[in-house]
Amino acid sequence: MSNPSRVDETLLTPLLYLERSAQVFGEKTAIVHGSRRISYREMAEHTTRLARALQSSGIRPGDRVAYLCPNIPEMLMAHFGVPLARAVLVAINTRLSGQEIAYILSHSGAKLLVADTELLPAAALHLGGCPDLEEVITIDELGIEPSVDSAPYSEFLERGSDDPLPWRVDDEFRTISINYTSGTTGRPKGVMYTHRGAYLNAMCEVVHSGFDRDSAYLWTLPMFHCNGWCTTWGVTAVGGRHVCLRAVRPDRIWSLIRSEGISHLNGAPTVLVGMANHPAARRLDAPLTVTTAGAPPSPTIIGQMEELGAKVVHVYGLTETYGPYTVCETQEDWAAHPAEERARLLARQGVAMVGADPIRVVDAEMNDIPRDGETMGEVVMRGNIVMSGYYDNPAATEEAFRGGWFHSGDLAVWHPDGYIELRDRAKDIIISGGENISTIEVEQAVVSHPAVLEGAVVAMPHEYWGERPKAFVVLKEGQSAKPEEIIAHVRDRLAHFKAPDLVEILEALPKTSTGKVQKYVLRRELWEGKGKNIN
Amino acid sequence: MSNPSRVDETLLTPLLYLERSAQVFGEKTAIVHGSRRISYREMAEHTTRLARALQSSGIRPGDRVAYLCPNIPEMLMAHFGVPLARAVLVAINTRLSGQEIAYILSHSGAKLLVADTELLPAAALHLGGCPDLEEVITIDELGIEPSVDSAPYSEFLERGSDDPLPWRVDDEFRTISINYTSGTTGRPKGVMYTHRGAYLNAMCEVVHSGFDRDSAYLWTLPMFHCNGWCTTWGVTAVGGRHVCLRAVRPDRIWSLIRSEGISHLNGAPTVLVGMANHPAARRLDAPLTVTTAGAPPSPTIIGQMEELGAKVVHVYGLTETYGPYTVCETQEDWAAHPAEERARLLARQGVAMVGADPIRVVDAEMNDIPRDGETMGEVVMRGNIVMSGYYDNPAATEEAFRGGWFHSGDLAVWHPDGYIELRDRAKDIIISGGENISTIEVEQAVVSHPAVLEGAVVAMPHEYWGERPKAFVVLKEGQSAKPEEIIAHVRDRLAHFKAPDLVEILEALPKTSTGKVQKYVLRRELWEGKGKNIN
């Protein structure tokens, strides 16, 4: 791709953002974590040392380095240090079960895992099954003894040096990170991001969230989610201040908004609901932009947030699109509408962001559907804000990219004003508090119960989480099991948030003539009167 | 460069910005010009029709199309319509002489010229000498009969159609425009911009000026100047409102600020001086960001603008860098400084913009000079914000790009905080008794005198010292000051050897169309008969 002799070309990589902020805002605070304050100069120094330590530990260009950490400074700095070593960051969802974590470590072939000692026990028993994993490095913030053989992070860093590495890449399409998503077929797929895509999407976040050097960004969104929607890189680009947060609790959010002068935070609507309904909620003294995705914010929560003085930006995307791909741009004439109408307009997923290709909603033959607000089609995307593919999974990549477009699996209507609005999901996915849950994975856990003959899991509407799994099961003849036993059985096997809230025992599942379970029949009753089948 | 089968790549071009804004902000006002209002939908339609009309007129991909127009909507839309036809825009400085215009038309090989009938007479006599020029299209806003054989713009547009053209390019490095420099030595050179560079620099302008969909941008900066510092594309990217301006007059600026709710304008410090000292100047009711370049703004004018309530963003660059390359980022602790010190810090050219490679100041061997605020070196740049080269001039390109960096010819010191500060153009420095004197530094001291409106300092020959500074000043209306008072004022502020030996009071300074003082005109007289301009 690159022609090194060109004076007019620098290949795009978010590493350039840290290079610049360290030069321009060297003594400015880059990261706040409790009483810790890290300047941009220190952030760049730490990043170099980390990259050098990775090299000294045998990490070579293209190798995968996994992180299992909450939103702490080391997790943020890994977004620069790992790519600076030309390696690939695999930030693992901290809520997964040990088996799930081990699968990701194995599939990605990660050679090194950096883990927080609070989170390590979940994975510890399963690490033996990861053939490529050579070493575990542990970060201990809470005084918790590491549960596996490992080197402390501080000692690991000592393997590094301050010898600078170039903040430059030789290929914009080099993979910068792999983010695992819950696939419909149960097994997570590794979504590959490129340096170019990360650079451009980070710039989109800057433009649409309105970040600048005075911004103070609160890390309510997990960094393992699409690399924090590329905001890890975007806030750094403008020299803003990252405010870390180990655990997302509304009281802590409110106290940090005040003590740190938070101007921006991102999160699923559930985070907003938690904030707005907390006793500490009080009208804001200074502007706060809250960017939300994962489910459409309800008119109620939009109204509540606006009453508190916050501006709500609604975005939509998938792991495959670096997080946000669309934004619900507000129009000048919306201000004249009553609050409820405005909230309804704002609850739509909207239009492509400035760096994204125009979004389309298509029928089965890839023709645009009518923009009538009624016809449903599949949302498809392409361009710089789309992944380069699934890691080590050409079949899934080809399937996702059929026809030259990324198929989201989300079903939407297209309004006459060009805004899309999600109505349903082709994929068997439940989105609960912004987290994807594969219904198939849950079904597999349900039917592994010895008394269960067959089962189907669908999303049911939930006021707080948006959606929660509900299981319908048929028991084997002569066998019995109580719903709570089945739920407990699933909780032993999967991350707890994936277990169904409800289990209903049926005589038989509704099926098509060819024997396929008609999930839409099960869903229909749960969503009656909602006008849509997802939240 | 491009791999059309990649789902994860869209080649960068600012055409994508208009595609999006037409889709997202179709009915929003894109352009205001007197009583004309053009929506984004109409702007995109006009752009398509223009591109189709160019094609029908024989313009082929890569052909050059020249414009000689003030800041009117047609000039703005040419920034999209010409590249949409895959042609190259050559926007000509409207204040050049007929011979200079003809040189540019000939050198660029433009096949078609679109000219405003008010500006055409200057060029008319010389068009016969442009062998490639096939046709002239005229725009008549003022009821002025075209002075050459030509087709009216409206008839020309009728050759086009509404048949869409793709807002996509097959090569990011395709030339989008050629901007001729007003080189003081020799013939103007044609600076080539690429689609990629224009896209990325436009995004820099968005970030550093803080444009968003609510912005109203007043076109005080000529669009022929680096394509309006890429703001033609940048304001369009976010769906802001362009407010056109045929002639830049302070009274008109003040009235539009109020009537159109202007939030942003760009201009040389002379434009700011005109604004701040106009009787209509009054404290602003709403935020106004004024981005200035072309010369360092004096502490005096920065102070005046801030008192009026405007935020001054100081940027620096050259035609060869798409306009701005650096920005003087303000630091948190500057707020605590006294106003004069803040203004002094802000008068520096600063640091690279977010999309630019780090700027360097180098000695003759291309080594970085010490960051001591005293040593002078040459400013060099490279990367996405640097031109692809001079059109049809490989020798000049090679010379400008020697060592793999673009050589600005500007001399600067590098401060310990990493900010650069221009001390002179290589040719404008005064060497007095072996000591370097920055004319800019002396000028700032001169204009800080309360009676002085503006001033220019040049070298005059001196028998003993070789060269000595002479100041030419224009006094504020109704104010008076004797030359010796101004000299004493400077001696109070600078090392005595830097104070001008002579001060001459003028009615006006000679200026270029973009407001730059023509120092060579002032110098010429002083050095007449010497056979050289330095000692």
PDB file of C-alpha atoms in Angstrom, chain A residues 124-332:
ATOM      1  CA  ALA A 124      -7.528 -19.626  35.740  1.00  0.00           C
ATOM      2  CA  LEU A 125      -8.726 -23.237  35.578  1.00  0.00           C
ATOM      3  CA  HIS A 126      -9.004 -23.147  31.810  1.00  0.00           C
ATOM      4  CA  LEU A 127      -5.714 -21.572  30.809  1.00  0.00           C
ATOM      5  CA  GLY A 128      -4.013 -24.962  30.567  1.00  0.00           C
ATOM      6  CA  GLY A 129      -6.124 -25.597  27.485  1.00  0.00           C
ATOM      7  CA  CYS A 130      -4.657 -22.661  25.557  1.00  0.00           C
ATOM      8  CA  PRO A 131      -1.753 -24.151  23.618  1.00  0.00           C
ATOM      9  CA  ASP A 132      -0.243 -20.888  22.358  1.00  0.00           C
ATOM     10  CA  LEU A 133      -0.359 -19.042  25.661  1.00  0.00           C
ATOM     11  CA  GLU A 134       3.184 -18.671  26.896  1.00  0.00           C
ATOM     12  CA  GLU A 135       2.828 -16.299  29.778  1.00  0.00           C
ATOM     13  CA  VAL A 136       0.406 -14.504  32.051  1.00  0.00           C
ATOM     14  CA  ILE A 137       1.125 -11.017  33.375  1.00  0.00           C
ATOM     15  CA  THR A 138      -0.967  -9.813  36.288  1.00  0.00           C
ATOM     16  CA  ILE A 139      -2.094  -6.404  37.423  1.00  0.00           C
ATOM     17  CA  ASP A 140      -3.077  -6.243  41.061  1.00  0.00           C
ATOM     18  CA  GLU A 141      -4.999  -3.144  42.075  1.00  0.00           C
ATOM     19  CA  LEU A 142      -6.977  -4.659  44.940  1.00  0.00           C
ATOM     20  CA  GLY A 143      -4.389  -6.748  46.780  1.00  0.00           C
ATOM     21  CA  ILE A 144      -5.597 -10.036  45.331  1.00  0.00           C
ATOM     22  CA  GLU A 145      -3.018 -12.782  45.020  1.00  0.00           C
ATOM     23  CA  PRO A 146      -2.739 -14.005  41.399  1.00  0.00           C
ATOM     24  CA  SER A 147      -4.427 -17.367  41.022  1.00  0.00           C
ATOM     25  CA  VAL A 148      -1.985 -18.652  38.396  1.00  0.00           C
ATOM     26  CA  ASP A 149       1.746 -18.632  37.782  1.00  0.00           C
ATOM     27  CA  SER A 150       2.414 -15.187  36.481  1.00  0.00           C
ATOM     28  CA  ALA A 151       4.710 -12.182  36.450  1.00  0.00           C
ATOM     29  CA  PRO A 152       3.548  -8.915  37.972  1.00  0.00           C
ATOM     30  CA  TYR A 153       2.996  -6.110  35.454  1.00  0.00           C
ATOM     31  CA  SER A 154       5.606  -3.872  37.076  1.00  0.00           C
ATOM     32  CA  GLU A 155       8.295  -6.532  36.699  1.00  0.00           C
ATOM     33  CA  PHE A 156       7.154  -7.236  33.162  1.00  0.00           C
ATOM     34  CA  LEU A 157       7.578  -3.537  32.292  1.00  0.00           C
ATOM     35  CA  GLU A 158      11.166  -3.715  33.509  1.00  0.00           C
ATOM     36  CA  ARG A 159      11.945  -5.981  30.580  1.00  0.00           C
ATOM     37  CA  GLY A 160      11.250  -2.993  28.363  1.00  0.00           C
ATOM     38  CA  SER A 161      13.230   0.143  27.723  1.00  0.00           C
ATOM     39  CA  ASP A 162      12.748   3.771  26.793  1.00  0.00           C
ATOM     40  CA  ASP A 163      14.251   3.193  23.366  1.00  0.00           C
ATOM     41  CA  PRO A 164      11.744   4.866  21.023  1.00  0.00           C
ATOM     42  CA  LEU A 165       9.796   2.918  18.433  1.00  0.00           C
ATOM     43  CA  PRO A 166       8.357   4.615  15.350  1.00  0.00           C
ATOM     44  CA  TRP A 167       4.727   5.777  15.707  1.00  0.00           C
ATOM     45  CA  ARG A 168       4.326   4.744  12.077  1.00  0.00           C
ATOM     46  CA  VAL A 169       3.065   1.722  10.216  1.00  0.00           C
ATOM     47  CA  ASP A 170       4.050   0.364   6.832  1.00  0.00           C
ATOM     48  CA  ASP A 171       0.538  -0.762   5.948  1.00  0.00           C
ATOM     49  CA  GLU A 172      -2.745   0.950   6.790  1.00  0.00           C
ATOM     50  CA  PHE A 173      -4.518  -2.390   6.554  1.00  0.00           C
ATOM     51  CA  ARG A 174      -2.383  -4.036   9.212  1.00  0.00           C
ATOM     52  CA  THR A 175      -4.613  -5.529  11.934  1.00  0.00           C
ATOM     53  CA  ILE A 176      -4.573  -3.426  15.106  1.00  0.00           C
ATOM     54  CA  SER A 177      -7.005  -5.446  17.192  1.00  0.00           C
ATOM     55  CA  ILE A 178      -9.353  -8.414  17.223  1.00  0.00           C
ATOM     56  CA  ASN A 179     -12.640  -8.080  19.075  1.00  0.00           C
ATOM     57  CA  TYR A 180     -14.610 -11.243  19.689  1.00  0.00           C
ATOM     58  CA  THR A 181     -18.334 -11.138  19.197  1.00  0.00           C
ATOM     59  CA  SER A 182     -20.964 -13.672  20.186  1.00  0.00           C
ATOM     60  CA  GLY A 183     -21.835 -15.356  16.935  1.00  0.00           C
ATOM     61  CA  THR A 184     -25.177 -16.805  16.042  1.00  0.00           C
ATOM     62  CA  THR A 185     -23.650 -20.219  15.740  1.00  0.00           C
ATOM     63  CA  GLY A 186     -22.589 -20.114  19.347  1.00  0.00           C
ATOM     64  CA  ARG A 187     -18.851 -19.734  18.942  1.00  0.00           C
ATOM     65  CA  PRO A 188     -17.486 -16.167  19.133  1.00  0.00           C
ATOM     66  CA  LYS A 189     -15.931 -14.735  15.980  1.00  0.00           C
ATOM     67  CA  GLY A 190     -12.829 -12.543  15.988  1.00  0.00           C
ATOM     68  CA  VAL A 191     -13.551  -9.217  14.304  1.00  0.00           C
ATOM     69  CA  MET A 192     -10.392  -7.683  12.841  1.00  0.00           C
ATOM     70  CA  TYR A 193      -9.848  -3.903  12.920  1.00  0.00           C
ATOM     71  CA  THR A 194      -7.211  -2.165  10.798  1.00  0.00           C
ATOM     72  CA  HIS A 195      -5.018   0.815  11.658  1.00  0.00           C
ATOM     73  CA  ARG A 196      -6.737   2.847   8.932  1.00  0.00           C
ATOM     74  CA  GLY A 197     -10.235   1.982  10.110  1.00  0.00           C
ATOM     75  CA  ALA A 198      -9.335   2.742  13.720  1.00  0.00           C
ATOM     76  CA  TYR A 199      -7.848   6.122  12.732  1.00  0.00           C
ATOM     77  CA  LEU A 200     -10.887   7.142  10.699  1.00  0.00           C
ATOM     78  CA  ASN A 201     -13.507   5.849  13.107  1.00  0.00           C
ATOM     79  CA  ALA A 202     -11.767   7.594  16.008  1.00  0.00           C
ATOM     80  CA  MET A 203     -12.053  10.828  14.000  1.00  0.00           C
ATOM     81  CA  CYS A 204     -15.777  10.142  13.492  1.00  0.00           C
ATOM     82  CA  GLU A 205     -16.193   9.861  17.258  1.00  0.00           C
ATOM     83  CA  VAL A 206     -14.385  13.171  17.710  1.00  0.00           C
ATOM     84  CA  VAL A 207     -16.692  14.894  15.223  1.00  0.00           C
ATOM     85  CA  HIS A 208     -19.980  13.375  16.357  1.00  0.00           C
ATOM     86  CA  SER A 209     -19.377  13.444  20.100  1.00  0.00           C
ATOM     87  CA  GLY A 210     -17.655  16.829  19.854  1.00  0.00           C
ATOM     88  CA  PHE A 211     -14.483  15.907  21.717  1.00  0.00           C
ATOM     89  CA  ASP A 212     -11.802  18.544  22.140  1.00  0.00           C
ATOM     90  CA  ARG A 213      -8.819  19.160  24.390  1.00  0.00           C
ATOM     91  CA  ASP A 214     -11.105  20.372  27.168  1.00  0.00           C
ATOM     92  CA  SER A 215     -13.160  17.169  27.138  1.00  0.00           C
ATOM     93  CA  ALA A 216     -13.173  14.902  30.170  1.00  0.00           C
ATOM     94  CA  TYR A 217     -14.351  11.468  29.073  1.00  0.00           C
ATOM     95  CA  LEU A 218     -15.690   9.043  31.675  1.00  0.00           C
ATOM     96  CA  TRP A 219     -15.026   5.389  30.880  1.00  0.00           C
ATOM     97  CA  THR A 220     -18.465   3.924  31.569  1.00  0.00           C
ATOM     98  CA  LEU A 221     -18.278   1.972  28.305  1.00  0.00           C
ATOM     99  CA  PRO A 222     -16.075  -1.132  28.563  1.00  0.00           C
ATOM    100  CA  MET A 223     -12.865  -0.773  26.589  1.00  0.00           C
ATOM    101  CA  PHE A 224     -13.268  -4.402  25.546  1.00  0.00           C
ATOM    102  CA  HIS A 225     -16.353  -3.309  23.594  1.00  0.00           C
ATOM    103  CA  CYS A 226     -15.054  -2.460  20.111  1.00  0.00           C
ATOM    104  CA  ASN A 227     -12.010  -0.886  21.775  1.00  0.00           C
ATOM    105  CA  GLY A 228     -14.399   1.456  23.534  1.00  0.00           C
ATOM    106  CA  TRP A 229     -16.014   2.406  20.201  1.00  0.00           C
ATOM    107  CA  CYS A 230     -12.548   3.651  19.162  1.00  0.00           C
ATOM    108  CA  THR A 231     -12.831   6.365  21.792  1.00  0.00           C
ATOM    109  CA  THR A 232      -9.638   5.009  23.354  1.00  0.00           C
ATOM    110  CA  TRP A 233      -7.999   6.518  20.272  1.00  0.00           C
ATOM    111  CA  GLY A 234     -10.399   9.414  19.646  1.00  0.00           C
ATOM    112  CA  VAL A 235     -10.136  11.146  23.017  1.00  0.00           C
ATOM    113  CA  THR A 236      -6.370  10.749  22.796  1.00  0.00           C
ATOM    114  CA  ALA A 237      -6.364  12.362  19.334  1.00  0.00           C
ATOM    115  CA  VAL A 238      -7.592  15.688  20.665  1.00  0.00           C
ATOM    116  CA  GLY A 239      -5.675  15.593  23.940  1.00  0.00           C
ATOM    117  CA  GLY A 240      -8.774  15.093  26.077  1.00  0.00           C
ATOM    118  CA  ARG A 241      -8.748  13.567  29.538  1.00  0.00           C
ATOM    119  CA  HIS A 242      -9.639   9.898  30.065  1.00  0.00           C
ATOM    120  CA  VAL A 243     -11.256   9.215  33.431  1.00  0.00           C
ATOM    121  CA  CYS A 244     -11.053   5.515  34.222  1.00  0.00           C
ATOM    122  CA  LEU A 245     -13.637   3.583  36.138  1.00  0.00           C
ATOM    123  CA  ARG A 246     -13.115   0.076  37.521  1.00  0.00           C
ATOM    124  CA  ALA A 247     -16.764  -0.631  38.092  1.00  0.00           C
ATOM    125  CA  VAL A 248     -19.716   1.222  36.618  1.00  0.00           C
ATOM    126  CA  ARG A 249     -21.950   2.331  39.467  1.00  0.00           C
ATOM    127  CA  PRO A 250     -24.351   5.274  39.211  1.00  0.00           C
ATOM    128  CA  ASP A 251     -23.196   6.860  42.497  1.00  0.00           C
ATOM    129  CA  ARG A 252     -19.597   6.792  41.301  1.00  0.00           C
ATOM    130  CA  ILE A 253     -20.629   8.234  37.919  1.00  0.00           C
ATOM    131  CA  TRP A 254     -22.409  11.127  39.575  1.00  0.00           C
ATOM    132  CA  SER A 255     -19.570  11.854  41.944  1.00  0.00           C
ATOM    133  CA  LEU A 256     -17.007  11.811  39.099  1.00  0.00           C
ATOM    134  CA  ILE A 257     -19.175  14.024  36.896  1.00  0.00           C
ATOM    135  CA  ARG A 258     -18.849  16.623  39.612  1.00  0.00           C
ATOM    136  CA  SER A 259     -15.302  16.072  40.858  1.00  0.00           C
ATOM    137  CA  GLU A 260     -13.686  15.554  37.436  1.00  0.00           C
ATOM    138  CA  GLY A 261     -15.904  17.864  35.388  1.00  0.00           C
ATOM    139  CA  ILE A 262     -16.965  15.058  33.061  1.00  0.00           C
ATOM    140  CA  SER A 263     -18.119  16.379  29.687  1.00  0.00           C
ATOM    141  CA  HIS A 264     -18.711  13.097  27.859  1.00  0.00           C
ATOM    142  CA  LEU A 265     -19.613   9.500  28.564  1.00  0.00           C
ATOM    143  CA  ASN A 266     -20.819   6.594  26.455  1.00  0.00           C
ATOM    144  CA  GLY A 267     -23.002   3.694  27.404  1.00  0.00           C
ATOM    145  CA  ALA A 268     -25.975   1.493  26.708  1.00  0.00           C
ATOM    146  CA  PRO A 269     -29.359   2.966  27.653  1.00  0.00           C
ATOM    147  CA  THR A 270     -29.253   0.854  30.830  1.00  0.00           C
ATOM    148  CA  VAL A 271     -26.334   2.950  32.045  1.00  0.00           C
ATOM    149  CA  LEU A 272     -28.416   6.065  31.442  1.00  0.00           C
ATOM    150  CA  VAL A 273     -31.433   4.538  33.219  1.00  0.00           C
ATOM    151  CA  GLY A 274     -29.208   3.747  36.194  1.00  0.00           C
ATOM    152  CA  MET A 275     -27.913   7.310  36.236  1.00  0.00           C
ATOM    153  CA  ALA A 276     -31.221   9.082  35.809  1.00  0.00           C
ATOM    154  CA  ASN A 277     -32.991   7.079  38.505  1.00  0.00           C
ATOM    155  CA  HIS A 278     -30.252   7.254  41.113  1.00  0.00           C
ATOM    156  CA  PRO A 279     -30.820   9.385  44.222  1.00  0.00           C
ATOM    157  CA  ALA A 280     -27.624  11.323  43.409  1.00  0.00           C
ATOM    158  CA  ALA A 281     -29.114  12.488  40.086  1.00  0.00           C
ATOM    159  CA  ARG A 282     -29.197  16.258  40.032  1.00  0.00           C
ATOM    160  CA  ARG A 283     -29.352  18.895  37.340  1.00  0.00           C
ATOM    161  CA  LEU A 284     -25.933  19.277  35.699  1.00  0.00           C
ATOM    162  CA  ASP A 285     -23.886  22.448  36.138  1.00  0.00           C
ATOM    163  CA  ALA A 286     -21.908  21.983  32.936  1.00  0.00           C
ATOM    164  CA  PRO A 287     -22.569  20.482  29.482  1.00  0.00           C
ATOM    165  CA  LEU A 288     -22.566  16.677  29.322  1.00  0.00           C
ATOM    166  CA  THR A 289     -22.845  14.680  26.105  1.00  0.00           C
ATOM    167  CA  VAL A 290     -24.022  11.121  26.554  1.00  0.00           C
ATOM    168  CA  THR A 291     -23.561   8.902  23.514  1.00  0.00           C
ATOM    169  CA  THR A 292     -25.673   5.806  23.667  1.00  0.00           C
ATOM    170  CA  ALA A 293     -26.029   2.622  21.649  1.00  0.00           C
ATOM    171  CA  GLY A 294     -26.793  -1.074  22.055  1.00  0.00           C
ATOM    172  CA  ALA A 295     -30.524  -0.432  22.121  1.00  0.00           C
ATOM    173  CA  PRO A 296     -32.640   2.549  21.150  1.00  0.00           C
ATOM    174  CA  PRO A 297     -32.992   4.919  24.094  1.00  0.00           C
ATOM    175  CA  SER A 298     -36.619   5.149  25.167  1.00  0.00           C
ATOM    176  CA  PRO A 299     -38.421   8.481  25.011  1.00  0.00           C
ATOM    177  CA  THR A 300     -38.585   8.279  28.796  1.00  0.00           C
ATOM    178  CA  ILE A 301     -34.834   8.092  29.305  1.00  0.00           C
ATOM    179  CA  ILE A 302     -34.110  10.690  26.638  1.00  0.00           C
ATOM    180  CA  GLY A 303     -36.552  13.012  28.382  1.00  0.00           C
ATOM    181  CA  GLN A 304     -35.034  12.311  31.778  1.00  0.00           C
ATOM    182  CA  MET A 305     -31.470  12.902  30.571  1.00  0.00           C
ATOM    183  CA  GLU A 306     -32.428  16.129  28.827  1.00  0.00           C
ATOM    184  CA  GLU A 307     -34.181  17.328  31.959  1.00  0.00           C
ATOM    185  CA  LEU A 308     -30.948  16.728  33.849  1.00  0.00           C
ATOM    186  CA  GLY A 309     -29.209  18.918  31.266  1.00  0.00           C
ATOM    187  CA  ALA A 310     -27.446  16.225  29.246  1.00  0.00           C
ATOM    188  CA  LYS A 311     -27.355  16.024  25.465  1.00  0.00           C
ATOM    189  CA  VAL A 312     -28.123  12.522  24.199  1.00  0.00           C
ATOM    190  CA  VAL A 313     -26.406  11.347  20.984  1.00  0.00           C
ATOM    191  CA  HIS A 314     -27.835   8.080  19.689  1.00  0.00           C
ATOM    192  CA  VAL A 315     -25.520   5.933  17.604  1.00  0.00           C
ATOM    193  CA  TYR A 316     -25.767   2.412  16.216  1.00  0.00           C
ATOM    194  CA  GLY A 317     -23.321  -0.148  15.000  1.00  0.00           C
ATOM    195  CA  LEU A 318     -21.881  -3.561  15.615  1.00  0.00           C
ATOM    196  CA  THR A 319     -18.576  -5.038  16.622  1.00  0.00           C
ATOM    197  CA  GLU A 320     -18.032  -5.515  12.889  1.00  0.00           C
ATOM    198  CA  THR A 321     -18.266  -1.740  12.341  1.00  0.00           C
ATOM    199  CA  TYR A 322     -15.798  -0.581  15.007  1.00  0.00           C
ATOM    200  CA  GLY A 323     -18.813   0.214  17.191  1.00  0.00           C
ATOM    201  CA  PRO A 324     -20.878   3.168  15.907  1.00  0.00           C
ATOM    202  CA  TYR A 325     -21.623   3.344  12.182  1.00  0.00           C
ATOM    203  CA  THR A 326     -24.727   5.514  12.228  1.00  0.00           C
ATOM    204  CA  VAL A 327     -25.682   8.538  14.272  1.00  0.00           C
ATOM    205  CA  CYS A 328     -29.139   9.958  14.714  1.00  0.00           C
ATOM    206  CA  GLU A 329     -28.302  13.492  13.587  1.00  0.00           C
ATOM    207  CA  THR A 330     -30.825  15.958  14.952  1.00  0.00           C
ATOM    208  CA  GLN A 331     -32.416  18.279  12.420  1.00  0.00           C
ATOM    209  CA  GLU A 332     -33.042  21.974  12.899  1.00  0.00           C
TER     210      GLU A 332
END
